[in-house]
Coordinates of C-alpha atoms and ligand atoms in Angstrom, one line a residue:
M1 CA -4.8 174.6 -40.5
L2 CA -1.7 174.4 -38.3
K3 CA 1.1 176.8 -39.1
F4 CA 4.8 176.4 -38.2
N5 CA 4.8 179.8 -36.4
T6 CA 1.7 179.0 -34.4
I7 CA 3.1 175.7 -33.3
N8 CA 6.4 177.3 -32.3
I9 CA 4.6 180.0 -30.2
L10 CA 2.4 177.4 -28.5
T11 CA 5.5 175.2 -27.8
L12 CA 7.3 178.2 -26.2
I13 CA 4.3 179.1 -24.1
L14 CA 4.2 175.5 -22.8
V15 CA 7.9 175.5 -22.1
V16 CA 7.5 178.7 -20.0
F17 CA 4.5 177.1 -18.2
F18 CA 6.4 173.9 -17.5
Q19 CA 9.2 175.9 -15.9
L20 CA 6.7 177.8 -13.7
I21 CA 5.2 174.6 -12.4
S22 CA 8.6 172.7 -12.4
V23 CA 7.7 169.6 -14.3
S24 CA 10.0 166.6 -14.8
I25 CA 12.3 166.5 -17.9
W26 CA 10.0 164.0 -19.5
F27 CA 7.4 166.6 -20.1
Y28 CA 9.9 168.6 -22.2
G29 CA 10.8 165.4 -24.1
C30 CA 7.2 164.7 -24.9
L31 CA 6.6 168.3 -25.9
F32 CA 9.6 168.1 -28.3
L33 CA 8.3 164.8 -29.8
V34 CA 4.9 166.4 -30.4
W35 CA 6.6 169.4 -32.1
L36 CA 8.8 167.2 -34.2
T37 CA 5.9 165.0 -35.3
I38 CA 3.7 167.9 -36.3
T39 CA 6.5 169.7 -38.1
S40 CA 7.6 166.6 -40.0
I41 CA 4.1 165.9 -41.2
G42 CA 3.5 169.6 -42.0
S43 CA 6.8 169.7 -44.1
L44 CA 5.8 166.7 -46.1
H45 CA 2.1 167.6 -46.8
I46 CA 1.9 170.6 -49.0
R47 CA -1.9 170.8 -48.5
W48 CA -1.4 171.7 -44.8
N49 CA 0.2 175.1 -45.9
Y50 CA 2.3 174.6 -42.8
H51 CA 5.4 176.6 -44.0
V52 CA 4.2 178.0 -47.3
N53 CA 0.8 179.2 -48.5
S54 CA 0.3 177.0 -51.7
L55 CA -2.7 177.0 -54.0
N56 CA -3.9 173.5 -53.6
S57 CA -7.5 173.6 -55.0
N58 CA -10.2 176.1 -55.9
Y59 CA -13.6 174.8 -54.9
E60 CA -15.1 178.3 -55.5
V61 CA -14.5 178.0 -59.2
A62 CA -17.7 178.9 -61.1
Q63 CA -17.3 176.4 -64.0
N64 CA -17.0 172.6 -63.9
E65 CA -13.2 173.0 -64.0
V66 CA -10.3 171.0 -62.7
S67 CA -6.5 171.3 -63.3
I68 CA -4.4 168.4 -64.4
T69 CA -0.7 169.1 -63.7
F70 CA 2.4 167.2 -64.9
D71 CA 5.7 167.2 -63.0
D72 CA 9.2 166.3 -63.9
G73 CA 9.3 166.8 -67.7
P74 CA 9.7 167.7 -70.4
H75 CA 10.5 164.1 -71.4
A76 CA 11.4 163.4 -75.0
E77 CA 9.4 160.2 -75.2
F78 CA 6.3 160.8 -72.9
T79 CA 5.6 164.5 -73.1
P80 CA 4.6 164.3 -76.8
K81 CA 2.2 161.5 -76.0
V82 CA 0.6 163.6 -73.2
L83 CA 0.4 166.6 -75.5
E84 CA -1.3 164.5 -78.2
L85 CA -3.9 163.2 -75.7
L86 CA -4.6 166.7 -74.4
K87 CA -5.1 167.9 -78.0
V88 CA -7.5 165.1 -78.8
Y89 CA -9.7 166.0 -75.8
N90 CA -9.1 169.7 -76.4
V91 CA -8.2 170.5 -72.8
K92 CA -5.3 172.4 -71.2
A93 CA -2.9 171.5 -68.5
T94 CA 0.0 172.8 -66.5
F95 CA 3.6 171.4 -66.7
F96 CA 6.0 172.0 -63.8
C97 CA 9.3 171.4 -65.6
I98 CA 12.8 170.6 -64.3
G99 CA 15.4 173.1 -65.5
K100 CA 17.9 170.5 -66.7
H101 CA 15.2 168.7 -68.7
I102 CA 14.2 172.1 -70.3
E103 CA 17.8 172.5 -71.4
S104 CA 17.8 169.1 -73.0
N105 CA 14.4 169.5 -74.7
P106 CA 14.0 173.2 -75.6
E107 CA 11.8 172.5 -78.7
L108 CA 9.4 170.3 -76.7
F109 CA 9.2 172.9 -74.0
R110 CA 8.3 175.6 -76.5
R111 CA 5.7 173.1 -78.0
I112 CA 4.0 172.8 -74.6
I113 CA 3.5 176.5 -74.5
S114 CA 2.5 176.9 -78.1
E115 CA -0.3 174.4 -77.6
G116 CA -1.8 176.6 -75.0
H117 CA -0.6 174.9 -71.8
T118 CA 1.0 176.7 -68.9
V119 CA 4.6 176.0 -67.6
G120 CA 6.0 176.5 -64.2
N121 CA 9.3 176.0 -62.3
H122 CA 10.1 172.7 -60.6
T123 CA 13.8 173.4 -59.7
F124 CA 16.8 172.7 -61.8
N125 CA 18.0 169.4 -60.5
H126 CA 15.0 168.0 -58.6
K127 CA 17.4 166.8 -55.9
N128 CA 16.3 164.0 -53.7
N129 CA 17.6 165.9 -50.7
F130 CA 15.7 169.2 -51.7
G131 CA 14.2 169.4 -48.2
F132 CA 17.7 169.5 -46.6
I133 CA 19.6 172.0 -48.8
K134 CA 20.6 175.5 -47.7
T135 CA 18.6 178.6 -48.6
K136 CA 21.3 179.8 -51.0
E137 CA 21.1 176.5 -52.9
V138 CA 17.3 176.6 -53.0
V139 CA 17.5 180.1 -54.5
R140 CA 20.0 178.9 -57.0
E141 CA 17.8 176.0 -58.0
L142 CA 14.8 178.3 -58.6
E143 CA 16.7 181.2 -60.2
T144 CA 18.6 179.0 -62.6
T145 CA 15.4 177.3 -63.8
N146 CA 13.6 180.7 -64.3
E147 CA 16.6 181.9 -66.3
I148 CA 16.4 178.8 -68.6
I149 CA 12.6 179.2 -69.0
E150 CA 13.2 182.8 -70.0
K151 CA 16.1 182.0 -72.4
V152 CA 14.1 179.2 -74.1
S153 CA 10.7 180.8 -74.2
G154 CA 11.0 184.4 -73.3
L155 CA 8.6 183.9 -70.4
K156 CA 9.2 184.9 -66.7
A157 CA 7.7 182.1 -64.7
K158 CA 5.8 183.0 -61.6
I159 CA 4.5 179.6 -60.4
F160 CA 6.5 176.9 -58.8
R161 CA 5.8 173.4 -57.5
P162 CA 8.1 172.1 -54.7
P163 CA 9.6 168.7 -55.6
F164 CA 7.8 166.0 -53.6
G165 CA 5.6 168.7 -52.1
V166 CA 8.2 169.3 -49.5
T167 CA 8.4 172.7 -47.8
N168 CA 10.4 174.1 -44.9
P169 CA 11.5 177.6 -43.7
R170 CA 14.5 177.6 -46.2
I171 CA 12.3 176.7 -49.2
K172 CA 9.8 179.4 -48.0
K173 CA 12.6 181.9 -48.1
G174 CA 13.8 180.7 -51.5
I175 CA 10.3 181.0 -52.9
N176 CA 9.9 184.6 -51.5
T177 CA 13.3 185.7 -52.7
V178 CA 12.7 184.6 -56.3
G179 CA 9.1 185.9 -56.1
L180 CA 7.2 182.7 -56.9
Q181 CA 3.7 181.4 -56.1
S182 CA 3.8 177.8 -54.8
I183 CA 1.3 175.4 -56.4
G184 CA 0.3 172.2 -54.6
W185 CA -2.4 169.7 -55.4
S186 CA -5.6 168.2 -53.9
I187 CA -5.3 164.8 -55.6
R188 CA -1.9 163.0 -55.7
S189 CA -2.2 160.2 -58.2
F190 CA 0.9 158.2 -57.0
D191 CA 1.5 157.4 -60.7
T192 CA 5.2 157.0 -60.1
T193 CA 4.7 154.2 -57.5
S194 CA 4.1 150.5 -58.1
K195 CA 0.3 150.9 -57.7
S196 CA -1.6 149.5 -60.7
K197 CA -3.0 151.8 -63.3
N198 CA -6.6 150.7 -62.5
T199 CA -6.2 151.3 -58.8
I200 CA -4.8 154.8 -59.5
V201 CA -7.6 155.7 -61.9
K202 CA -10.3 154.4 -59.5
S203 CA -8.8 156.3 -56.6
I204 CA -8.7 159.6 -58.7
E205 CA -12.3 159.2 -60.0
K206 CA -13.6 158.5 -56.5
K207 CA -12.3 161.8 -55.2
L208 CA -12.4 164.1 -58.1
Q209 CA -14.7 167.1 -58.0
K210 CA -14.6 170.6 -59.6
G211 CA -11.8 172.8 -58.4
D212 CA -9.4 169.9 -57.8
I213 CA -5.7 170.0 -58.8
V214 CA -4.5 166.5 -60.0
L215 CA -0.8 165.6 -59.8
L216 CA 0.5 163.4 -62.6
H217 CA 4.0 163.0 -64.2
D218 CA 4.8 163.1 -67.9
T219 CA 7.5 160.5 -67.4
S220 CA 6.0 157.0 -68.1
D221 CA 3.6 155.1 -70.3
K222 CA 1.6 154.3 -67.2
S223 CA 0.9 158.0 -66.6
V224 CA -0.1 158.4 -70.2
E225 CA -2.6 155.5 -69.9
I226 CA -3.9 157.0 -66.6
L227 CA -4.3 160.4 -68.3
E228 CA -6.3 158.8 -71.1
Q229 CA -8.7 157.2 -68.7
L230 CA -8.9 160.4 -66.7
L231 CA -9.7 162.6 -69.7
L232 CA -12.5 160.2 -70.7
F233 CA -13.9 160.3 -67.2
L234 CA -13.8 164.2 -67.3
K235 CA -15.6 164.3 -70.5
Q236 CA -18.3 161.8 -69.3
N237 CA -18.8 163.9 -66.2
K238 CA -18.8 167.3 -68.0
L239 CA -15.6 168.4 -66.3
E240 CA -12.9 170.3 -68.1
S241 CA -9.2 170.6 -67.4
V242 CA -7.9 174.1 -67.5
T243 CA -4.5 175.6 -66.7
I244 CA -3.6 176.6 -63.1
D245 CA -3.7 180.3 -63.9
S246 CA -7.1 179.9 -65.4
L247 CA -8.4 177.9 -62.4
F248 CA -7.3 180.6 -59.9
N249 CA -7.5 183.6 -62.2
I250 CA -3.8 184.4 -61.5
K251 CA -0.9 185.3 -63.8
A252 CA 1.5 182.4 -64.5
Y253 CA 4.1 184.8 -65.9
A254 CA 5.4 188.2 -64.9
Ligands
LIG301 ZN1 8.8 166.3 -59.1

């Protein structure tokens, strides 16, 4: 896959080459546009590992396992519904929680952990402009959330999911400063969009194979209904959802 540093080096080599052969200014303009396009796409697609090496899937996994992940909770109304379903199907999942939501729902956060699921950091505020904030602010978003997780549960979180899957050099620095492992996904459900439940379920089922990480949100009834269909599909296809740490055999907590 393309990497930010590789693209920068290639671009620099081409700039030097253009100077040697004295090309018109348009060549530089085109080169900049190509660099900008690749960098924009790489920053928005976590699976590219363009800026940050994220764990996005584990197709080497020995068992018939996948990982269902939930972002943006805990949510007082929907997280309990998700937990009930996971209990009925006796499977485990990973919840990437927003710091301010953990502060508002500490009991629910502890319940997620006590029922055998894994929790991770998903920033404190989940700012819409997360891709544009300074390194210092990225670090603050990550550190504050880790502090709340520790205060509420006693756990030191090691895994992090970038909001919207956005990465850039500042987010990379923030992740490294706080000492977190970025977790991406291989199947994005788009459960927060206006797509219908059936369209989403069909799209997931078409792609799903062992080792996949599925991105859902514990923030709406639609997501809960999608989860129910998905859990039934997993059972029928002898697949099991396990936590991220189990899928990759890593530690979720320090
Ligand atoms: Zn999110």
